[in-house]
PDB file of C-alpha atoms in Angstrom:
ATOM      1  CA  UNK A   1     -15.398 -26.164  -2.397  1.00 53.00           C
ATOM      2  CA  UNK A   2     -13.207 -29.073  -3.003  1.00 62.00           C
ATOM      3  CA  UNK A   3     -12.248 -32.217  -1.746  1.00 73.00           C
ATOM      4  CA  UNK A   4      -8.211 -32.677  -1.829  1.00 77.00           C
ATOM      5  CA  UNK A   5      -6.149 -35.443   0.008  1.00 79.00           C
ATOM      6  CA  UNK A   6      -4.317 -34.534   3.246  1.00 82.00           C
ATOM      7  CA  UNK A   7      -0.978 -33.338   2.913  1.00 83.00           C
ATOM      8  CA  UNK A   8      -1.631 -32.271  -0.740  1.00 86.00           C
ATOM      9  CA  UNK A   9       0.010 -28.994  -1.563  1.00 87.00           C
ATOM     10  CA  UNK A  10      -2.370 -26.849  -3.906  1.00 84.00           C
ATOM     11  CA  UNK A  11      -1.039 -23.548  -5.522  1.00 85.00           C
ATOM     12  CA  UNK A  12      -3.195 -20.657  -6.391  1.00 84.00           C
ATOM     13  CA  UNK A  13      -2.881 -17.254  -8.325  1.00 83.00           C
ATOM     14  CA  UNK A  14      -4.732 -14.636  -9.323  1.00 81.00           C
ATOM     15  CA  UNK A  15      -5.941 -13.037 -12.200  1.00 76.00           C
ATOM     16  CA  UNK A  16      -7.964 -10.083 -11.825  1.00 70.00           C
ATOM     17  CA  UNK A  17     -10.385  -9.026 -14.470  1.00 66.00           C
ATOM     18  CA  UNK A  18     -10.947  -6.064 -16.867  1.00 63.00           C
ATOM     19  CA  UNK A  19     -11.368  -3.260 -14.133  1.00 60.00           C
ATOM     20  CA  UNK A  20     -10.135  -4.494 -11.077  1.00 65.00           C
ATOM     21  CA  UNK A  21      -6.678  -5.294  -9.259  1.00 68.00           C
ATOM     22  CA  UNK A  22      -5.442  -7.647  -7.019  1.00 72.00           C
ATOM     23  CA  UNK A  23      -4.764  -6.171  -3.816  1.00 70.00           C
ATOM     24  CA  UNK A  24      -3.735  -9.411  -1.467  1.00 74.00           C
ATOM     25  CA  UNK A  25      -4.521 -12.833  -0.108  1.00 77.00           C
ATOM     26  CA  UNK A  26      -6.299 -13.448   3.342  1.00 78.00           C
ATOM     27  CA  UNK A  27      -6.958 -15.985   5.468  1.00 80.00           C
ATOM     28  CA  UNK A  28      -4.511 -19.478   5.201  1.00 83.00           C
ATOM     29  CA  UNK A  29      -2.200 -17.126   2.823  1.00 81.00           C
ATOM     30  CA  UNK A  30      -1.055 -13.500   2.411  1.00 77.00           C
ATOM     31  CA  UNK A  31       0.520 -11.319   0.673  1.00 72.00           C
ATOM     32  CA  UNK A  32       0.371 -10.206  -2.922  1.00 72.00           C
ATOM     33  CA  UNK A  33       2.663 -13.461  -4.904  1.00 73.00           C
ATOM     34  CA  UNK A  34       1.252 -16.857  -5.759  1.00 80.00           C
ATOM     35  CA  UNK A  35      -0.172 -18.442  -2.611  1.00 82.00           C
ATOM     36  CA  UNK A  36       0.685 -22.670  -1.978  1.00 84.00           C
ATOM     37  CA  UNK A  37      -1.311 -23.771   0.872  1.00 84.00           C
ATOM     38  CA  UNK A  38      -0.705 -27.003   2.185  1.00 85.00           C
ATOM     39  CA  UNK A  39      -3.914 -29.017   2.531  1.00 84.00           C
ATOM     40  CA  UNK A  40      -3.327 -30.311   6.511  1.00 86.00           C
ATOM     41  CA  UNK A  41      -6.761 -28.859   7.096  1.00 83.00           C
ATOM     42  CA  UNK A  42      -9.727 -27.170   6.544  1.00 82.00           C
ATOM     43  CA  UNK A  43      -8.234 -24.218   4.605  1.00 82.00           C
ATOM     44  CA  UNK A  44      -9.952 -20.949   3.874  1.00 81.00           C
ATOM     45  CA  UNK A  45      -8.116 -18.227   1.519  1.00 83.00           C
ATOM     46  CA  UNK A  46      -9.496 -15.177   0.203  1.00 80.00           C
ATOM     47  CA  UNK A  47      -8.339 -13.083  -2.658  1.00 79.00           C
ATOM     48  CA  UNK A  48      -8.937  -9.681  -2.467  1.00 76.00           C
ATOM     49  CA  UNK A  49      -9.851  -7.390  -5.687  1.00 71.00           C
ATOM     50  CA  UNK A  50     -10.513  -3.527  -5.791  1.00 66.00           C
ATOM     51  CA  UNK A  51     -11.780  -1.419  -9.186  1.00 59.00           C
ATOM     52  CA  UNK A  52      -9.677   0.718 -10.937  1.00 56.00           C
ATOM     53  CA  UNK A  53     -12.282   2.305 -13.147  1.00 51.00           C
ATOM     54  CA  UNK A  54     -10.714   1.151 -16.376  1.00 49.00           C
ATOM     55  CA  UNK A  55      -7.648  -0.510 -17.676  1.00 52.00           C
ATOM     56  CA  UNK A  56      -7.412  -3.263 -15.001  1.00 58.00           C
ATOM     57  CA  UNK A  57      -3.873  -1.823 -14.739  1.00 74.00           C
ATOM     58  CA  UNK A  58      -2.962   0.517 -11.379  1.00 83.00           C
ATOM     59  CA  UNK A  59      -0.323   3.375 -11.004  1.00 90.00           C
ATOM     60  CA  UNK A  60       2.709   3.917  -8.735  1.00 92.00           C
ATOM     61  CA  UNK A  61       3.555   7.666  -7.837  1.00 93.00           C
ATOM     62  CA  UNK A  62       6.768   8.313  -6.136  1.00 92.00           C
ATOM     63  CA  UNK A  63       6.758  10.657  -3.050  1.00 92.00           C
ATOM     64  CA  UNK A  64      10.018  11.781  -1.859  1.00 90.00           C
ATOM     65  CA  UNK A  65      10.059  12.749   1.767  1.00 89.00           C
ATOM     66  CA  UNK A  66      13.109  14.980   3.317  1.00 86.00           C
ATOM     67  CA  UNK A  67      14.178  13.970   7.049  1.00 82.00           C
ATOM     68  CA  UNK A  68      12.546  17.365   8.050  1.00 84.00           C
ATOM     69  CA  UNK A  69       8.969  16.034   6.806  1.00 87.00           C
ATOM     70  CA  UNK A  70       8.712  18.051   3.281  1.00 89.00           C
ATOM     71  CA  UNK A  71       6.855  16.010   0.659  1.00 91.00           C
ATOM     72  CA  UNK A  72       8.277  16.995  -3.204  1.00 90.00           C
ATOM     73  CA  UNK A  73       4.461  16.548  -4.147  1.00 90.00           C
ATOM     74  CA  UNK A  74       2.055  18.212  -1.864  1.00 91.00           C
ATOM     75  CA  UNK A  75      -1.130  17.569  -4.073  1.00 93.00           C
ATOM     76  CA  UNK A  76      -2.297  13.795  -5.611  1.00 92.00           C
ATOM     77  CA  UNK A  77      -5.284  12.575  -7.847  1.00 92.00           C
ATOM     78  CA  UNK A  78      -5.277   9.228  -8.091  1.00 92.00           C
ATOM     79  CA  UNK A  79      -7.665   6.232  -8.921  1.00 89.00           C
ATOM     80  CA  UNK A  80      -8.683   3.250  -6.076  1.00 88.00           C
ATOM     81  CA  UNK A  81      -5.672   0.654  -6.911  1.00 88.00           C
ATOM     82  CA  UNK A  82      -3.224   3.096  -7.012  1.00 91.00           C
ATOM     83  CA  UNK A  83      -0.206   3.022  -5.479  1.00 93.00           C
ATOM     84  CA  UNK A  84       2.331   5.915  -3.307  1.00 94.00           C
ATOM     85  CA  UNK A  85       5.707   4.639  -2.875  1.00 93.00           C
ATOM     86  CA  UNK A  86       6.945   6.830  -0.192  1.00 92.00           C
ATOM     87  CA  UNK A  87      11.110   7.288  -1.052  1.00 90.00           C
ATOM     88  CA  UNK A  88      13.334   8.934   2.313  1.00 88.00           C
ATOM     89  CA  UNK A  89      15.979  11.115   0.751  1.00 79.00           C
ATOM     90  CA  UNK A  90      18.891  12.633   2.009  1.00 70.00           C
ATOM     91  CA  UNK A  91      18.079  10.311   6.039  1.00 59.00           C
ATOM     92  CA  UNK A  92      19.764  12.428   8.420  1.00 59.00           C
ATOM     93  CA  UNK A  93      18.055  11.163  11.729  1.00 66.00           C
ATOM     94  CA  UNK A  94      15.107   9.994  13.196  1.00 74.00           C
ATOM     95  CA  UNK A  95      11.881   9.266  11.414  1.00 84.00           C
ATOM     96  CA  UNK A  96       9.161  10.569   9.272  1.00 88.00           C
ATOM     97  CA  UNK A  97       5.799   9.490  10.135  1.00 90.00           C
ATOM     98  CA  UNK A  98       3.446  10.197   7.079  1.00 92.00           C
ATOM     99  CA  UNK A  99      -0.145  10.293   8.636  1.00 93.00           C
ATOM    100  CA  UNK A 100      -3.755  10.666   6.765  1.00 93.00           C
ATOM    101  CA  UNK A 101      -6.687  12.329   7.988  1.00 94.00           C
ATOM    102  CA  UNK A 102      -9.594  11.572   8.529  1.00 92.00           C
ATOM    103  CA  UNK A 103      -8.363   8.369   8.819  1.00 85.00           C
ATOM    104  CA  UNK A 104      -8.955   5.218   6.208  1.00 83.00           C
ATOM    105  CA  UNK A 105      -5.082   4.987   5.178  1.00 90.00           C
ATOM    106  CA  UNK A 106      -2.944   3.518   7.178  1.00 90.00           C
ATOM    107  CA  UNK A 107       0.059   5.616   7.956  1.00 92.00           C
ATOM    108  CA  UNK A 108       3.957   5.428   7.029  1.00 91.00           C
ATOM    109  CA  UNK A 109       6.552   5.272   8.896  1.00 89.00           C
ATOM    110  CA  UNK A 110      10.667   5.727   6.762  1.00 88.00           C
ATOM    111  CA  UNK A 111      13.664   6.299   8.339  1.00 84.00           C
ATOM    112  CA  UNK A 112      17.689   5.222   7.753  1.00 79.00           C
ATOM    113  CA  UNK A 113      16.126   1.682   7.759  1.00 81.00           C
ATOM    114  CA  UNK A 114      12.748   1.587   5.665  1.00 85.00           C
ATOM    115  CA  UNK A 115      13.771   3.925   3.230  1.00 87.00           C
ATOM    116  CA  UNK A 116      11.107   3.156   1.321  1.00 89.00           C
ATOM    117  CA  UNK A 117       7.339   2.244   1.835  1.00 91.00           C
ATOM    118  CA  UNK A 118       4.875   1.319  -0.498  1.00 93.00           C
ATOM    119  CA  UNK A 119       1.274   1.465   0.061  1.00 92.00           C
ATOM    120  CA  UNK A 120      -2.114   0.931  -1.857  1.00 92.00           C
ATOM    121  CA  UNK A 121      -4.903   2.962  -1.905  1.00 91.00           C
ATOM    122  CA  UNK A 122      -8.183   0.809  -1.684  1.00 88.00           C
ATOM    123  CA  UNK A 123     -10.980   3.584  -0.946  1.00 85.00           C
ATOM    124  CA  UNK A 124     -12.375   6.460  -2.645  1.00 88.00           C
ATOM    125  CA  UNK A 125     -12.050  10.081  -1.058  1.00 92.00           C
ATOM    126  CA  UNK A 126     -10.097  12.928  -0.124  1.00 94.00           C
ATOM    127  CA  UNK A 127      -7.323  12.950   2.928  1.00 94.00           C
ATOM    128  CA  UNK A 128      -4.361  15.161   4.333  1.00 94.00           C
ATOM    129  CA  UNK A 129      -1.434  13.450   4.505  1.00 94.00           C
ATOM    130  CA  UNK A 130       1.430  15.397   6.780  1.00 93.00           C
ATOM    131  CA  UNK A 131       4.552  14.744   8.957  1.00 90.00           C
ATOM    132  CA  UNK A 132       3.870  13.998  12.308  1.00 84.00           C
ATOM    133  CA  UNK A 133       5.756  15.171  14.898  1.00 78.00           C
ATOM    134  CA  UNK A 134       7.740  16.795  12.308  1.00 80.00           C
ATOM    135  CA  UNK A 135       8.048  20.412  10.593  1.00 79.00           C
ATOM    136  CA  UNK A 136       7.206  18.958   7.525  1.00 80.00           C
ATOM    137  CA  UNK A 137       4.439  20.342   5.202  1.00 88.00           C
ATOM    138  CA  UNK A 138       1.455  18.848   4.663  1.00 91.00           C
ATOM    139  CA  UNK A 139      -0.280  17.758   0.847  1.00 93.00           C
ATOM    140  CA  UNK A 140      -4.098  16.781  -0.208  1.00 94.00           C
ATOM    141  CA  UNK A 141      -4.705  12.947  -1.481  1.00 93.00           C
ATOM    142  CA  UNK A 142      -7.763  12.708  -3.983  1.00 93.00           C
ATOM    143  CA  UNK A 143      -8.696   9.268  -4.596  1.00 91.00           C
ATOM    144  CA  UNK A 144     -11.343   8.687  -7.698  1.00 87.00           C
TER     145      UNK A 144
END
């Protein structure tokens, strides 16, 4: 806790260590960039840190989803950190809705629009991911 003059602009970025990610800011910023809060106020900011279980480094896997809800990767192991970028190929109409279960991960929704959605994964365990309200198939998500 600090003292700072009013209308003071303070900037603040993160460095996570050995082990661990940054996963976001919460409370007077968000998002994952630098976060400049100007001091008008009592401010209160959080940064937010998950393990990785080694490097301090995460990875991104790329899941392509058809418009009829087939996933080109229908089985994942990946570490807390990681990251699924979600890619829409070939859009013809409508939307894919990428849901987990049991729940824990929030879902993803592409279509002509968001043709791509990133998300990270910040818990430990094993989900199905499928299409809903789609014929898509349906893939297992180990998280370590």
């Amino acid at each position: 806790q600090s003292n700072i003059s009013s209308g003071t602009t303070i900037t603040l970025s993160e460095t996570p260590g050995t082990g661990s990610i940054f996963n976001g800011w919460s409370g007077s910023c968000s998002g994952t960039g630098s976060c400049s809060v100007p001091m008008t106020a009592n401010k209160s900011v959080t940064a937010g840190y998950s393990a990785t279980g080694g490097s301090g480094t995460s990875t991104t896997y790329t899941l392509h989803v058809t418009s009829a809800g087939n996933y080109d990767v229908t089985s994942l192991n990946i570490s807390v950190g990681d990251k699924i970028t979600f890619m829409y190929s070939n859009p013809i109409s409508g939307e894919v809705r990428t849901t987990f279960s049991p729940g824990g991960i929030s879902s993803v929704t592409l279509d002509d629009e968001f043709k791509q959605r990133t998300i990270t994964i910040n818990s430990a365990g094993t989900w199905t991911y499928k299409a809903q309200d789609h014929n898509g198939n349906q893939g297992t998500l180990v998280v370590q």
